[in-house]
Amino acid sequence: MRNRAWLALLLALVAVIGGAVLFLGGPAEQTTVTFVDGENGSELATVDVNVSDSYDERYTGLSNHDSLGADEGMLFVHPREATHGYVMRDMAFPIDMVFVAENGTVTTIHHAELPPEGEDSPTYEGYGKYVVELPYEYTTDHGIEVGDRVEIPEEHRKTEV
């Protein structure tokens, strides 16, 4: 009887903690962004992204992911356009980092490799309001260059201050 009481208490505790985790850290908001050639307007790529628009989400980034699918990424939305620095904190795979101005223009692209074992990641800087992280060499494979544009749905163009 005593073991059943402990088991019931344990199950109740797991249910409460599990519910809190789902409430506080539920599934990431998702959207689709489209990369467009800056000169002729042709579509270069369409990517399904998780949206990171709070400080905590931007800080964590892709560090809790094992990989990205072929047309998957993460969209970081900052409160304002500025120079932002990104690092490969606890990353398991290399990525492309695409910095995007508020008007949607690609300003900087970094091909960020994993740092050597035991070394800190360099800081990758760029100017913009948004950063799109993509699979490594995705921008090269799809012909995405500085000056191209990223179409971001209007509902993801605002963020908390």
Short mmCIF file of C-alpha atoms in Angstrom, two decimals:
data_model
loop_
_atom_site.label_atom_id
_atom_site.label_comp_id
_atom_site.label_asym_id
_atom_site.label_seq_id
_atom_site.Cartn_x
_atom_site.Cartn_y
_atom_site.Cartn_z
CA MET A 1 0.00 0.00 0.00
CA ARG A 2 2.81 2.36 0.89
CA ASN A 3 4.54 1.75 -2.47
CA ARG A 4 1.31 2.57 -4.30
CA ALA A 5 1.09 5.90 -2.49
CA TRP A 6 4.66 6.76 -3.50
CA LEU A 7 3.96 5.68 -7.07
CA ALA A 8 0.82 7.81 -7.19
CA LEU A 9 2.72 10.80 -5.81
CA LEU A 10 5.53 10.28 -8.32
CA LEU A 11 3.08 10.04 -11.24
CA ALA A 12 1.28 13.18 -10.09
CA LEU A 13 4.59 15.05 -9.85
CA VAL A 14 5.62 13.91 -13.34
CA ALA A 15 2.26 15.06 -14.73
CA VAL A 16 2.59 18.50 -13.11
CA ILE A 17 6.18 18.99 -14.28
CA GLY A 18 5.37 17.69 -17.75
CA GLY A 19 2.42 20.08 -18.01
CA ALA A 20 4.57 23.00 -16.91
CA VAL A 21 7.21 22.16 -19.50
CA LEU A 22 4.59 21.97 -22.24
CA PHE A 23 3.07 25.27 -21.11
CA LEU A 24 6.34 27.17 -20.75
CA GLY A 25 8.33 25.67 -23.58
CA GLY A 26 5.77 24.35 -26.01
CA PRO A 27 6.48 23.64 -29.63
CA ALA A 28 8.36 26.33 -31.53
CA GLU A 29 6.38 28.64 -33.76
CA GLN A 30 7.02 27.86 -37.42
CA THR A 31 6.72 29.69 -40.72
CA THR A 32 8.13 29.65 -44.23
CA VAL A 33 10.61 32.16 -45.68
CA THR A 34 11.44 32.55 -49.34
CA PHE A 35 14.79 33.64 -50.78
CA VAL A 36 14.48 35.73 -53.94
CA ASP A 37 17.16 36.88 -56.40
CA GLY A 38 17.86 40.57 -55.76
CA GLU A 39 18.25 41.36 -59.46
CA ASN A 40 15.54 39.47 -61.33
CA GLY A 41 13.11 38.48 -58.55
CA SER A 42 13.26 34.75 -59.29
CA GLU A 43 12.72 32.38 -56.39
CA LEU A 44 15.94 30.79 -55.15
CA ALA A 45 14.68 28.67 -52.24
CA THR A 46 11.84 28.19 -49.79
CA VAL A 47 12.70 27.17 -46.23
CA ASP A 48 10.55 25.99 -43.31
CA VAL A 49 11.87 27.71 -40.20
CA ASN A 50 11.35 27.69 -36.46
CA VAL A 51 10.86 31.26 -35.27
CA SER A 52 13.06 32.53 -32.41
CA ASP A 53 11.73 35.96 -31.45
CA SER A 54 12.40 36.20 -27.72
CA TYR A 55 15.75 36.66 -25.97
CA ASP A 56 15.71 33.12 -24.53
CA GLU A 57 14.85 31.55 -27.90
CA ARG A 58 17.58 33.54 -29.66
CA TYR A 59 20.12 32.58 -26.97
CA THR A 60 19.34 28.85 -27.28
CA GLY A 61 19.07 28.88 -31.08
CA LEU A 62 19.92 25.55 -32.69
CA SER A 63 22.02 24.32 -29.76
CA ASN A 64 19.39 21.73 -28.81
CA HIS A 65 19.08 20.34 -32.37
CA ASP A 66 21.03 17.40 -33.77
CA SER A 67 20.71 18.53 -37.40
CA LEU A 68 18.61 20.41 -39.94
CA GLY A 69 16.68 18.89 -42.82
CA ALA A 70 17.42 19.89 -46.43
CA ASP A 71 15.00 22.86 -46.48
CA GLU A 72 14.81 23.59 -42.74
CA GLY A 73 16.24 26.41 -40.68
CA MET A 74 15.70 28.89 -37.91
CA LEU A 75 14.59 32.51 -38.19
CA PHE A 76 15.90 34.84 -35.49
CA VAL A 77 13.88 38.04 -35.10
CA HIS A 78 15.56 40.90 -33.22
CA PRO A 79 13.76 43.92 -31.73
CA ARG A 80 15.70 46.30 -33.98
CA GLU A 81 18.07 46.41 -36.90
CA ALA A 82 21.68 46.51 -35.67
CA THR A 83 24.98 44.64 -35.82
CA HIS A 84 24.45 41.27 -34.14
CA GLY A 85 26.98 38.61 -33.19
CA TYR A 86 26.30 34.86 -33.27
CA VAL A 87 28.34 31.95 -31.93
CA MET A 88 28.13 28.19 -32.38
CA ARG A 89 27.23 27.55 -28.71
CA ASP A 90 26.85 23.80 -28.06
CA MET A 91 26.25 23.14 -31.76
CA ALA A 92 26.50 19.62 -33.20
CA PHE A 93 26.73 20.60 -36.88
CA PRO A 94 27.97 23.46 -39.12
CA ILE A 95 25.52 25.98 -40.57
CA ASP A 96 25.14 28.98 -42.83
CA MET A 97 24.19 32.24 -41.09
CA VAL A 98 22.34 34.77 -43.24
CA PHE A 99 21.96 38.29 -41.83
CA VAL A 100 18.98 40.16 -43.23
CA ALA A 101 18.11 43.88 -43.06
CA GLU A 102 14.66 45.02 -41.96
CA ASN A 103 13.71 45.57 -45.62
CA GLY A 104 14.54 41.91 -46.41
CA THR A 105 17.92 42.42 -48.10
CA VAL A 106 20.65 39.87 -47.35
CA THR A 107 23.58 41.83 -45.88
CA THR A 108 26.04 39.12 -44.77
CA ILE A 109 26.48 35.37 -45.19
CA HIS A 110 28.77 33.23 -43.02
CA HIS A 111 29.60 29.56 -43.59
CA ALA A 112 30.08 28.66 -39.91
CA GLU A 113 32.03 25.48 -39.25
CA LEU A 114 32.24 23.79 -35.88
CA PRO A 115 35.21 25.03 -33.87
CA PRO A 116 38.02 22.54 -33.22
CA GLU A 117 37.51 20.37 -30.14
CA GLY A 118 38.23 22.33 -26.96
CA GLU A 119 38.16 25.75 -28.66
CA ASP A 120 35.52 28.44 -28.36
CA SER A 121 33.45 29.41 -31.36
CA PRO A 122 34.36 32.63 -33.12
CA THR A 123 31.71 35.34 -33.20
CA TYR A 124 30.02 35.74 -36.57
CA GLU A 125 28.80 39.30 -37.02
CA GLY A 126 26.43 40.91 -39.45
CA TYR A 127 23.97 43.76 -39.77
CA GLY A 128 20.23 43.24 -39.82
CA LYS A 129 17.00 42.69 -37.97
CA TYR A 130 16.83 39.01 -38.88
CA VAL A 131 19.20 36.07 -39.07
CA VAL A 132 18.32 32.87 -40.91
CA GLU A 133 20.35 29.80 -40.00
CA LEU A 134 20.43 27.10 -42.65
CA PRO A 135 22.22 23.81 -43.36
CA TYR A 136 25.93 24.28 -44.13
CA GLU A 137 26.61 25.50 -47.70
CA TYR A 138 22.84 25.87 -48.35
CA THR A 139 23.37 29.40 -49.64
CA THR A 140 26.07 28.23 -52.06
CA ASP A 141 23.97 25.31 -53.29
CA HIS A 142 20.96 27.60 -53.94
CA GLY A 143 22.81 30.62 -55.33
CA ILE A 144 21.86 32.88 -52.40
CA GLU A 145 24.13 35.94 -52.22
CA VAL A 146 24.47 39.29 -50.47
CA GLY A 147 21.94 41.62 -52.09
CA ASP A 148 19.27 38.95 -52.55
CA ARG A 149 16.04 39.26 -50.59
CA VAL A 150 14.23 37.19 -47.98
CA GLU A 151 10.44 37.30 -47.85
CA ILE A 152 9.34 36.96 -44.22
CA PRO A 153 5.63 36.75 -43.34
CA GLU A 154 4.34 39.98 -41.78
CA GLU A 155 3.33 38.31 -38.50
CA HIS A 156 6.99 37.51 -37.83
CA ARG A 157 8.35 40.98 -38.51
CA LYS A 158 7.66 42.22 -34.97
CA THR A 159 9.18 41.08 -31.70
CA GLU A 160 9.17 41.86 -28.00
CA VAL A 161 11.43 44.74 -26.94
#
